[in-house]
Short mmCIF file of C-alpha atoms in Angstrom, two decimals:
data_model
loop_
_atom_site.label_atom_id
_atom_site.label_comp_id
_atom_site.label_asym_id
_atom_site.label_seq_id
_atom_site.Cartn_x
_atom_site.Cartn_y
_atom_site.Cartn_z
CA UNK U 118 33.93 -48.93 -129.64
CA UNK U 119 33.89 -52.43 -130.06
CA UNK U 120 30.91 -52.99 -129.02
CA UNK U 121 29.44 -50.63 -131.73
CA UNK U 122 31.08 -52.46 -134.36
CA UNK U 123 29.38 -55.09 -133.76
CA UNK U 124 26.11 -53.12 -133.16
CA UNK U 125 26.04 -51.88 -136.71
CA UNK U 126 27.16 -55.60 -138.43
CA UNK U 127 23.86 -56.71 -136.93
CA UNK U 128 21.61 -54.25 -138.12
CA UNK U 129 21.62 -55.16 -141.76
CA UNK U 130 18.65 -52.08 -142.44
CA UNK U 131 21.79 -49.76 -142.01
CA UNK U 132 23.75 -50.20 -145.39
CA UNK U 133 20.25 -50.10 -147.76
CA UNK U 134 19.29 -47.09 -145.60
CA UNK U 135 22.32 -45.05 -146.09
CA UNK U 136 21.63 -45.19 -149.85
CA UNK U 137 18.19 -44.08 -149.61
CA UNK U 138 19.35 -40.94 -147.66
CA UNK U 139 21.95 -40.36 -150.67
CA UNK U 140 18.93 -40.69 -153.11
CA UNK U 141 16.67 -38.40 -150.80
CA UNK U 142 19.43 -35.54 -150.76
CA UNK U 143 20.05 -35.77 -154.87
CA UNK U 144 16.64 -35.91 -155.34
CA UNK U 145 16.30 -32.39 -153.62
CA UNK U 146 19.31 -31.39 -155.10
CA UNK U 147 18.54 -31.63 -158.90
CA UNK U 148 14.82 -30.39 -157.73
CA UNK U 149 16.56 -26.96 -156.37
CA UNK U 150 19.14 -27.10 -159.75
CA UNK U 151 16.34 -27.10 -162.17
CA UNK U 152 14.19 -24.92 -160.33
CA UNK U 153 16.77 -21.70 -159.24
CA UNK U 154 20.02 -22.97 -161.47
CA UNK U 155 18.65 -24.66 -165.25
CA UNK U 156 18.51 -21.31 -166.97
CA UNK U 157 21.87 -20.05 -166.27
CA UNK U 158 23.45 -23.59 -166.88
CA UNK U 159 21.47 -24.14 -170.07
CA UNK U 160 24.48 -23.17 -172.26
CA UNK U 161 26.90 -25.59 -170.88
CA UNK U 162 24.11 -28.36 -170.99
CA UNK U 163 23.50 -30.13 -174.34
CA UNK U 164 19.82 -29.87 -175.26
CA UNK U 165 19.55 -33.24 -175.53
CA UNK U 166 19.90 -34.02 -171.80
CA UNK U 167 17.17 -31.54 -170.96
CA UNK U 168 13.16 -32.77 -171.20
CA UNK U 169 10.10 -31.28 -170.63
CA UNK U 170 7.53 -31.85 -167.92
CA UNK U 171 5.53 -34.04 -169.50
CA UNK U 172 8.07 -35.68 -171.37
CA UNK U 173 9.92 -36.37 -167.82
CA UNK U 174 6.36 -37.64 -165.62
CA UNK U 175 6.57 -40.00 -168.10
CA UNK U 176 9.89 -41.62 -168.05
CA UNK U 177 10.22 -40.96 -164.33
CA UNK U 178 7.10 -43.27 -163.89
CA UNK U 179 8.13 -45.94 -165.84
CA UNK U 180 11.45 -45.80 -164.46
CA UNK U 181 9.97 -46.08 -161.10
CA UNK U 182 8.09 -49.31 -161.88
CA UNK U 183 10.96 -50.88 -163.69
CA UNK U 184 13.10 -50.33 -160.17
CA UNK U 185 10.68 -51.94 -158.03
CA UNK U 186 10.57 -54.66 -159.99
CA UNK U 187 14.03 -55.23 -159.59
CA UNK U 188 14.28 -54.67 -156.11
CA UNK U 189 11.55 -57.00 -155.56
CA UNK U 190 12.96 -59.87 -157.52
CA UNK U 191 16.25 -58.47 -156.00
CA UNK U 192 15.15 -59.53 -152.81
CA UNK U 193 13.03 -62.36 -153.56
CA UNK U 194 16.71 -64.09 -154.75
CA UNK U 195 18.19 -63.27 -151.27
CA UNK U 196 15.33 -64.94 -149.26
CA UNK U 197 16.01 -68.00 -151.93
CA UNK U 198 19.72 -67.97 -151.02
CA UNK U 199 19.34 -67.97 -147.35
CA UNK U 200 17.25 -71.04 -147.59
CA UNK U 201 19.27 -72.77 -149.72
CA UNK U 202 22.59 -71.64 -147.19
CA UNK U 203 20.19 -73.41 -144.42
CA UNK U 204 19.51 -76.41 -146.12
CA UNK U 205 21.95 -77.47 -147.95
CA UNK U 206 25.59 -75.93 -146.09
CA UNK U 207 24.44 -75.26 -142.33
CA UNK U 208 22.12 -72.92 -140.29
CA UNK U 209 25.48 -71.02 -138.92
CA UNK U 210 26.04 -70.24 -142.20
CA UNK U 211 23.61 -67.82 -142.48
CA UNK U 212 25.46 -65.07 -140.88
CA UNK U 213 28.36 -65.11 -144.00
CA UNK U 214 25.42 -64.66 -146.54
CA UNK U 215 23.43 -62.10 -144.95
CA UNK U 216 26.51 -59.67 -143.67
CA UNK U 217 27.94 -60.00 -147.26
CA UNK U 218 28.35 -55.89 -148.02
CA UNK U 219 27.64 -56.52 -151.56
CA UNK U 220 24.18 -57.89 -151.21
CA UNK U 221 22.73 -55.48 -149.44
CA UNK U 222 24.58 -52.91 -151.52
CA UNK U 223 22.95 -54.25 -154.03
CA UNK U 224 19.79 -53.80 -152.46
CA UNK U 225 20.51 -50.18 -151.32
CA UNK U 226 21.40 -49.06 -154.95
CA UNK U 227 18.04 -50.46 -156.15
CA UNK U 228 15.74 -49.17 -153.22
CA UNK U 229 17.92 -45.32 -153.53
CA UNK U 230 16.98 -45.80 -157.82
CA UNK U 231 13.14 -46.25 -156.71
CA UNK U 232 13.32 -43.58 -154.46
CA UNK U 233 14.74 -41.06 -156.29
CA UNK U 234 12.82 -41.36 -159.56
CA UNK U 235 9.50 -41.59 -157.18
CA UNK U 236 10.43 -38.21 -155.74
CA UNK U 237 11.67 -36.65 -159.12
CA UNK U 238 8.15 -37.35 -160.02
CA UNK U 239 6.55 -35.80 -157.30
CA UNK U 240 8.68 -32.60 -157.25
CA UNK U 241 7.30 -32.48 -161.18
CA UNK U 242 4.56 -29.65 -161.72
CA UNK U 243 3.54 -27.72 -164.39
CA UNK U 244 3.24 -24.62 -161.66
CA UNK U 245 6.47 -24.61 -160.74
CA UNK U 246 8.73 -25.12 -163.99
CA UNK U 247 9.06 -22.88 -166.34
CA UNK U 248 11.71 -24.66 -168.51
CA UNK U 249 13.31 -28.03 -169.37
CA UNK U 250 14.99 -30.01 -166.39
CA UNK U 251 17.52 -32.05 -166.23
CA UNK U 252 16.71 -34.73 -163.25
CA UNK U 253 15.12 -36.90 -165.77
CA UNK U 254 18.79 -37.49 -167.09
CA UNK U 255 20.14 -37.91 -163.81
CA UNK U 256 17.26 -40.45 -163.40
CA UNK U 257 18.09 -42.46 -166.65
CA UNK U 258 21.58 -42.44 -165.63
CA UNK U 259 20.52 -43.77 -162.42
CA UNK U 260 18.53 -46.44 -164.06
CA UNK U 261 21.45 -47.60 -166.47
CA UNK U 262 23.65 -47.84 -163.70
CA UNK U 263 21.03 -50.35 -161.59
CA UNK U 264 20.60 -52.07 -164.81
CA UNK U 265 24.45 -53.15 -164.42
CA UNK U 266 24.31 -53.73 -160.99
CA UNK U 267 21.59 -56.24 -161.50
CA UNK U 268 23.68 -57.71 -163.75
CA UNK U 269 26.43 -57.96 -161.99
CA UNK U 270 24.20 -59.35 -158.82
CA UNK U 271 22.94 -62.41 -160.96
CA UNK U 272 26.81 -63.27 -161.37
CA UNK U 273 27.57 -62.16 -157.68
CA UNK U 274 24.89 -64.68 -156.86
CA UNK U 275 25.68 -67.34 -159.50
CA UNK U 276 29.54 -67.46 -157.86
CA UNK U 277 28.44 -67.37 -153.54
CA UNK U 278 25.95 -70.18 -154.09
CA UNK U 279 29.16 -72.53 -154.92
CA UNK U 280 30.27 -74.47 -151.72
CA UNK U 281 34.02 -73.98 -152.96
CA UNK U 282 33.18 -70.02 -152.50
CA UNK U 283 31.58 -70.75 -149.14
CA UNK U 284 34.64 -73.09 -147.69
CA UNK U 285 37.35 -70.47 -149.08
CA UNK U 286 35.63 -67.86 -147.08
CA UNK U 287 35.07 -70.16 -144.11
CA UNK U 288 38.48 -70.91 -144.38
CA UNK U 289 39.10 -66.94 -144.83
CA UNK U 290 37.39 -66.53 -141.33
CA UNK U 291 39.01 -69.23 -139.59
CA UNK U 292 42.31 -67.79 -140.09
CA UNK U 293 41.72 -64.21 -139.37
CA UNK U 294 40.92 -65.17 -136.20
CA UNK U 295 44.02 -67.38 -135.37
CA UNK U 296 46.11 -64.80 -136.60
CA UNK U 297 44.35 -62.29 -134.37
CA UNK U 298 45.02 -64.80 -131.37
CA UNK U 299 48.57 -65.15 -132.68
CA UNK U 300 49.66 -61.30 -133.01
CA UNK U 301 48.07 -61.49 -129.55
CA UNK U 302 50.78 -64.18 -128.03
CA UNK U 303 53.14 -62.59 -129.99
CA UNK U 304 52.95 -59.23 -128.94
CA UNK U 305 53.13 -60.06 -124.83
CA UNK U 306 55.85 -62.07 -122.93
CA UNK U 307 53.27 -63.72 -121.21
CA UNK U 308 54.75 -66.98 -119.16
CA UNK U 309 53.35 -69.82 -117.88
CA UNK U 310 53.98 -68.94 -114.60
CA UNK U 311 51.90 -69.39 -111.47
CA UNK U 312 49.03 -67.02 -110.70
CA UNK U 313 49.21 -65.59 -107.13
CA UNK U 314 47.34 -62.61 -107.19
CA UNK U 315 47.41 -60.42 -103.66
CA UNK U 316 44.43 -58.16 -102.50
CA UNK U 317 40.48 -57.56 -102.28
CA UNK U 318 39.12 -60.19 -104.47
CA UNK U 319 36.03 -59.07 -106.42
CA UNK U 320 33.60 -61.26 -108.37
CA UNK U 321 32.43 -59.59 -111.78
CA UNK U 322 29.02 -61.55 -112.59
CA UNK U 323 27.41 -61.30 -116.25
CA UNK U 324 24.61 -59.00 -116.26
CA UNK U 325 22.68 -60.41 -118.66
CA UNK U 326 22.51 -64.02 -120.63
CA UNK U 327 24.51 -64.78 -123.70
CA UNK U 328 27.41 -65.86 -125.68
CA UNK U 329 30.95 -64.19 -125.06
CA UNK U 330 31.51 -62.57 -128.89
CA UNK U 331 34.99 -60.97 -128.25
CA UNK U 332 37.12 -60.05 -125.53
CA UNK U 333 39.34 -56.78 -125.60
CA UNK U 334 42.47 -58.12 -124.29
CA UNK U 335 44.68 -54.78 -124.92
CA UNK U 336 42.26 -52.63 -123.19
CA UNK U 337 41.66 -55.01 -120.01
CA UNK U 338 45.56 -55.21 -119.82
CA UNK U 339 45.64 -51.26 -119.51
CA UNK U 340 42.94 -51.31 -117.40
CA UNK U 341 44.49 -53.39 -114.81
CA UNK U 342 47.54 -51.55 -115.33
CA UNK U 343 46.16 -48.52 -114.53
CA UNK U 344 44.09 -49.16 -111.69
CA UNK U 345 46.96 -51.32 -110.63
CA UNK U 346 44.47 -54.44 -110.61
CA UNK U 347 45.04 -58.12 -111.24
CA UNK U 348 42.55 -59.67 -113.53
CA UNK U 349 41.39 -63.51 -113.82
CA UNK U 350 39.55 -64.36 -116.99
CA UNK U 351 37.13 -67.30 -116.31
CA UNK U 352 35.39 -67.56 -119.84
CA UNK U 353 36.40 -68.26 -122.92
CA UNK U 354 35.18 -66.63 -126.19
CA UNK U 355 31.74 -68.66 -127.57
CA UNK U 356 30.95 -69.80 -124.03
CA UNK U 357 27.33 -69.32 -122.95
CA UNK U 358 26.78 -67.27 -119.76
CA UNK U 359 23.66 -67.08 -117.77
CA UNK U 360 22.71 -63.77 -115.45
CA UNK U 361 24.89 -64.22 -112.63
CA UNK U 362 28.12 -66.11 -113.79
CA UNK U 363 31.11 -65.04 -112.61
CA UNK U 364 33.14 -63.72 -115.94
CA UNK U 365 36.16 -61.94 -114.04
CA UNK U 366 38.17 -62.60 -110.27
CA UNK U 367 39.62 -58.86 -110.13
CA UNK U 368 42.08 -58.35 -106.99
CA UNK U 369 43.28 -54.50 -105.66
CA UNK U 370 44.87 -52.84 -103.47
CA UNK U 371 42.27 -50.74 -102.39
CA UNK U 372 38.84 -49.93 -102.08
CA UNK U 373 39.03 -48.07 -105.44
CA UNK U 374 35.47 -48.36 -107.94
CA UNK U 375 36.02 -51.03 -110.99
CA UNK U 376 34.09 -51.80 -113.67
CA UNK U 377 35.38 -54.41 -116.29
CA UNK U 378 31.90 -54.71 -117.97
CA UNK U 379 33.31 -53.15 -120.82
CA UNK U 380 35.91 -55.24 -121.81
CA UNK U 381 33.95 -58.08 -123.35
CA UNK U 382 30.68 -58.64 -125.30
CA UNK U 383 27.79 -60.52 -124.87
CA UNK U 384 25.38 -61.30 -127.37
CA UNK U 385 22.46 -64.27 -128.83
CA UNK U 386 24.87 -65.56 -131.09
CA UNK U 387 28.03 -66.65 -131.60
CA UNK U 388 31.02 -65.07 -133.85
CA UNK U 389 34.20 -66.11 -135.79
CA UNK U 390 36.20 -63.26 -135.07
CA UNK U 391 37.78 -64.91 -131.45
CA UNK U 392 35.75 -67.81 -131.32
CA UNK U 393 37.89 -70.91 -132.90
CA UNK U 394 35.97 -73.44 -131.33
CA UNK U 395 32.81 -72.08 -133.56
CA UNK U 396 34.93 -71.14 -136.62
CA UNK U 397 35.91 -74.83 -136.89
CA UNK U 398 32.59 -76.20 -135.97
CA UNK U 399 30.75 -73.85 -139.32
CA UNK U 400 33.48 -75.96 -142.02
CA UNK U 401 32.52 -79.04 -140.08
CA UNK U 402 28.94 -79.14 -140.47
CA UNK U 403 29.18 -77.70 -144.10
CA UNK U 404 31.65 -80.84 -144.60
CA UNK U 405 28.52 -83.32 -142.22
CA UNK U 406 25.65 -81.83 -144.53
CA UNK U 407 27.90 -83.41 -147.65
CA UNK U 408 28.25 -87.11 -146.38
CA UNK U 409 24.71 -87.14 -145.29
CA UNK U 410 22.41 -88.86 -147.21
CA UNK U 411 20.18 -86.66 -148.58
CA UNK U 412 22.93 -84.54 -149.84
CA UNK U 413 25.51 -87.66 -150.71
CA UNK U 414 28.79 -85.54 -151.67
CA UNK U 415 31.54 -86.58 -150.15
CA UNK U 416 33.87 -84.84 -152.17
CA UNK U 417 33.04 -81.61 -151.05
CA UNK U 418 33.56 -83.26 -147.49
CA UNK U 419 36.84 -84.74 -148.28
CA UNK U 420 37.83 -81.27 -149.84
CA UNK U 421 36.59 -79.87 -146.39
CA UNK U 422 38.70 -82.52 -144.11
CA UNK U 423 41.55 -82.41 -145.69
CA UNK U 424 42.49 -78.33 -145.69
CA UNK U 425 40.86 -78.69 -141.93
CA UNK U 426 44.36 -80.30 -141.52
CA UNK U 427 45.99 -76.69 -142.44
CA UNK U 428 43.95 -75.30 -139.81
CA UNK U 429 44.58 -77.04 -137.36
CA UNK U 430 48.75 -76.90 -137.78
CA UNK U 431 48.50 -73.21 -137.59
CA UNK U 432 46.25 -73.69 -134.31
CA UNK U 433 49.10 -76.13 -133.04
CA UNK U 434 51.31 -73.11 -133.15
CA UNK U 435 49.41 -71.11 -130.53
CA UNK U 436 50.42 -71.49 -126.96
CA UNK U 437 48.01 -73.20 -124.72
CA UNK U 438 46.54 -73.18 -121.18
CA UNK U 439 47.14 -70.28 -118.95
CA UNK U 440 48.59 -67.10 -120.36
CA UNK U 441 49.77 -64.34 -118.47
CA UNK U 442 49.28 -60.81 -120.28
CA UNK U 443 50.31 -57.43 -118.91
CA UNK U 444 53.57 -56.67 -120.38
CA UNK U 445 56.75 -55.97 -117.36
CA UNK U 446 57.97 -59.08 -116.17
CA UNK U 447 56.76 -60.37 -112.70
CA UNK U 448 53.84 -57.96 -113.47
CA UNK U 449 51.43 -59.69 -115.40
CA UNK U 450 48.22 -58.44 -115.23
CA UNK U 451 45.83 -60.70 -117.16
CA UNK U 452 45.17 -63.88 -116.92
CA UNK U 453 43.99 -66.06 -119.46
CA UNK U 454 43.35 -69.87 -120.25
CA UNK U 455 43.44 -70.66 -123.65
CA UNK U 456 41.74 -73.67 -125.22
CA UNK U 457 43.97 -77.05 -125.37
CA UNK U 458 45.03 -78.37 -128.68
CA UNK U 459 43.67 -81.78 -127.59
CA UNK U 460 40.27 -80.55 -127.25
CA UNK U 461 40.27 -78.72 -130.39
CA UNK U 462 41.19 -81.98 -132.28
CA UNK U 463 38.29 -83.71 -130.58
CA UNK U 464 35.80 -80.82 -130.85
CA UNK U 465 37.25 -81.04 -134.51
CA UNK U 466 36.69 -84.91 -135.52
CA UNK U 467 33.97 -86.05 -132.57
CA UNK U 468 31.09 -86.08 -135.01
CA UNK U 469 33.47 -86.39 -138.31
CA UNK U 470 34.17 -89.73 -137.15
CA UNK U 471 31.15 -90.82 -136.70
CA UNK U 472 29.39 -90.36 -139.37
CA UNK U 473 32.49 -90.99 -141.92
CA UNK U 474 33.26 -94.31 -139.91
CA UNK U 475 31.30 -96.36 -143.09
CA UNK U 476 32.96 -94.45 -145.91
CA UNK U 477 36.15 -95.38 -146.82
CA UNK U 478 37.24 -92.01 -148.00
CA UNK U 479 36.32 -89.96 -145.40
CA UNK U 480 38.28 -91.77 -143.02
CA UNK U 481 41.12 -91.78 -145.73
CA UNK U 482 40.65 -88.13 -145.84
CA UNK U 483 40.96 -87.55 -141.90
CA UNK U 484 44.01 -89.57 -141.33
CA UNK U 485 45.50 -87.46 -144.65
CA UNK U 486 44.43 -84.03 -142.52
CA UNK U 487 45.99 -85.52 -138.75
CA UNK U 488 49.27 -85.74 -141.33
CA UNK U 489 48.58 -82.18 -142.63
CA UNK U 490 48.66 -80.91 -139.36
CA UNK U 491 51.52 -83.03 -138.01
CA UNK U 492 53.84 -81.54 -140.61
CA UNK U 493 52.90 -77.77 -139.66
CA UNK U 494 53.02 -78.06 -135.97
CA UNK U 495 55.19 -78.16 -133.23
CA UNK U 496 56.84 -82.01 -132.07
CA UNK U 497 55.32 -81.41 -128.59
CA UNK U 498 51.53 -81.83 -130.47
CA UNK U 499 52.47 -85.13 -132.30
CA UNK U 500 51.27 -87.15 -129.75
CA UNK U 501 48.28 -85.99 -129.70
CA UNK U 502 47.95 -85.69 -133.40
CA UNK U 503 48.55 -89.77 -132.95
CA UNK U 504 45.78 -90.22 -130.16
CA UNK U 505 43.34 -88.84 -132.47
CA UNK U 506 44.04 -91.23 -134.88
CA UNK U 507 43.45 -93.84 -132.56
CA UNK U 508 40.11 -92.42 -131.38
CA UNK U 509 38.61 -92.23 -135.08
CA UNK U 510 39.50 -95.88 -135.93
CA UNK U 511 38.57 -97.12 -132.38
CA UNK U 512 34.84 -97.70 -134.22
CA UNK U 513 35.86 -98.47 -137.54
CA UNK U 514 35.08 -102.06 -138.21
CA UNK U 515 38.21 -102.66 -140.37
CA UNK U 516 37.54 -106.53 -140.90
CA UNK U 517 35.14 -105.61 -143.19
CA UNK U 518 37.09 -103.03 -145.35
CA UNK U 519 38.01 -104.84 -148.63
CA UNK U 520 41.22 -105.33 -149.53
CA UNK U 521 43.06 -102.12 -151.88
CA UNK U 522 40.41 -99.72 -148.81
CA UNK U 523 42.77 -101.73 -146.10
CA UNK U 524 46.07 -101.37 -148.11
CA UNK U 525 45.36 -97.46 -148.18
CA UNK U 526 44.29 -96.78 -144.84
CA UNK U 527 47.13 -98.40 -144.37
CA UNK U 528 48.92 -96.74 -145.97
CA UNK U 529 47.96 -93.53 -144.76
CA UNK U 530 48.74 -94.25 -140.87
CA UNK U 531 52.19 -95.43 -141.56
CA UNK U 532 52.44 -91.92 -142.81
CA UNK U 533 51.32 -90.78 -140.05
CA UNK U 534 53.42 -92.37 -137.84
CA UNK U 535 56.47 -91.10 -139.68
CA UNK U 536 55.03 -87.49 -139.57
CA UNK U 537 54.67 -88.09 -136.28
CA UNK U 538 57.61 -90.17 -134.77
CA UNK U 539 55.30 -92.57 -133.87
CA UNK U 540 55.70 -96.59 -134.31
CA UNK U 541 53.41 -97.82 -136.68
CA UNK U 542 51.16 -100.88 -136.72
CA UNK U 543 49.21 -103.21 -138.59
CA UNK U 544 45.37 -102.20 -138.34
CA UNK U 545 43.84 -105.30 -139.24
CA UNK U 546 45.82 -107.66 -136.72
CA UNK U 547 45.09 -104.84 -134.39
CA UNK U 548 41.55 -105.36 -134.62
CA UNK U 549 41.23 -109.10 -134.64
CA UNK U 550 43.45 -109.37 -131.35
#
């Protein structure tokens, strides 16, 4: 099932072709109504609603035109947006644009407008109508109600195009998936305990190359508990797998059949929805793009650094390493390893560092998020929160800051240090000795 969802959020033809159906079926509808039904509702309709044949060729033709148009400027603005997403926030980006529902909503409502006027029109002969009809209504109505649409679409547009809009849903994405991963921890005992599985060991290899998308933990756990199986996870979620790499170490008791195939998902991409490493890494390189010279906005990027802080406390508050899943105690099932909070702040700042190390407030603005995060996570991640700070000013050349930059950077790791619990220390005599 879940690998259906994720069928149909990839095929982006599915949305605009559900509305063309919709217009396909009214079309045929109305064409039955004013063929069989018209004379016997005439009384209940007010004449004004009702046209001709002629009269109706005629607006149904021009109302056919008029629809195209808009669907082709329609979609000449989307190709616009994606390039702008591309160039000017990040490539990985993309994906938030084009599986917006409303888009391609949009689009559907214009393409089913088109499509039913256009087949209004055809179903319109002399030879066949002996009275007024009423489609050409419906097809005004139609029109009007595109007409708004488009409107709304141009202010749609107007508000996604702001970086603000793109961080907040960034942001948006970034925490659905922690809280996924939390309910997760939440919802088993699992214990760091040690892992001695007993039994036939079997290798489970990937049959195909590709990114791990998702991993259905709940199933694999009833799996195993069915089967009475003991199940090693040896990938995480956004690693790349080639044909051939071991993803699962499954033990049993017997010569029973297993498959596990169908407990994770492979695909040419990578997704937000487990994948922290690569939910992180899209907010990064929108906040990169900003301090780079041809763009030159740090503020955006300082915006970006400093709520990065907030995500990262609420990723200190997920358990680490190994993670046993299966429920009974002494009868774990699953095992797990997730991702170390140490390499998430490095995976975090690596590049952030280095191309902030020359701008004074982009290093401000990284030591303010470490102090962020301090305050929201657990005291046994302070120390590492500290380390990081270390690492960023390791190449920052802080004999050459001037003198109210030094006073605030200053500033800002003696409040770190207090966040932290940490003993504070001059930077400057730090780096002259």
């Amino acid at each position: 099932m879940k690998s259906l969802t994720f069928w149909l959020k990839e095929k982006l033809w599915l949305t605009p072709a559900l509305y063309i159906m919709m217009a396909v079926l009214l079309s045929i509808t109305f064409f039955y109504v004013d063929l069989l039904y018209i004379e016997s509702l005439k009384p209940y309709i007010p004449s004004v609603l009702l046209t001709n044949v002629d009269l109706a060729k005629t607006i149904m033709g021009s109302l056919s035109g008029a629809l195209l148009t808009m669907t082709t400027f329609t979609f000449s603005t989307i190709l616009v947006v994606l390039t702008m997403y591309s160039a000017q926030f990040s490539p990985r980006t993309l994906k938030n644009f084009i599986h917006d529902k409303t888009t391609w909503r949009v689009l559907g409502i214009f393409l089913s407008g088109f499509i039913y006027n256009t087949l209004s029109l055809l179903f319109m002969r002399d030879d066949l109508y002996t009275t007024d009809v009423i489609s050409t209504f419906v097809g005004i109505v139609i029109a009007f109600f595109c007409l708004s649409t488009f409107a709304y679409f141009i202010h749609y547009i107007a508000t996604l195009v702001q970086v603000g809009q793109l961080v907040n849903e960034l942001i948006g994405d970034t925490e659905e998936a922690i809280s996924k991963l939390k309910e997760l921890q939440e919802s088993e005992e699992g214990q760091e305990t040690e892992w001695n599985p007993i039994g036939i060991k079997e290798i489970h290899r990937a049959e195909k190359e590709g990114y791990i998308q998702f991993l259905t933990f709940d199933k694999l756990v009833d799996y195993a508990e069915k089967h009475e199986l003991k199940v090693e996870i040896l990938v995480q979620t956004g690693d790349y797998v080639y044909e051939g790499k071991p993803i699962f170490h499954v033990f049993k008791i017997n010569e029973t059949e297993v498959s596990v195939g169908d407990f994770y998902s492979l695909g040419t991409s990578r997704t937000s929805e487990q994948d922290l490493y690569f939910a992180i890494q899209k907010l990064v390189e929108v906040a990169l793009r900003a301090i780079s010279p041809g763009v030159n906005d740090p503020n955006t990027a300082n915006e970006i650094i400093v709520r990065l802080g907030r995500l990262l406390g609420q990723l200190g508050q997920l358990k680490t390493g190994p993670f046993l899943l299966g429920g009974d105690k002494n009868k774990e099932r699953v095992l797990y390893r997730f991702p170390s909070y140490k390499n998430m702040l490095y995976k975090t700042f690596y590049q952030l560092s280095h191309y902030g190390k020359e701008d004074i407030s982009v290093l401000l603005s990284i030591i303010e998020s470490l102090t962020v995060a301090a305050e929201l996570v657990p005291k046994r991640h302070h120390q590492e929160l500290w380390d990081t700070h270390g690492y960023i000013l390791e190449a920052v050349d802080t004999e050459g800051l001037k003198s109210f930059d030094h006073e605030t950077l200053q500033e800002r790791v003696d409040q770190l240090a207090a966040t932290t619990g940490q003993h504070s220390y001059n930077i400057f005599l730090t780096e002259k000795s």
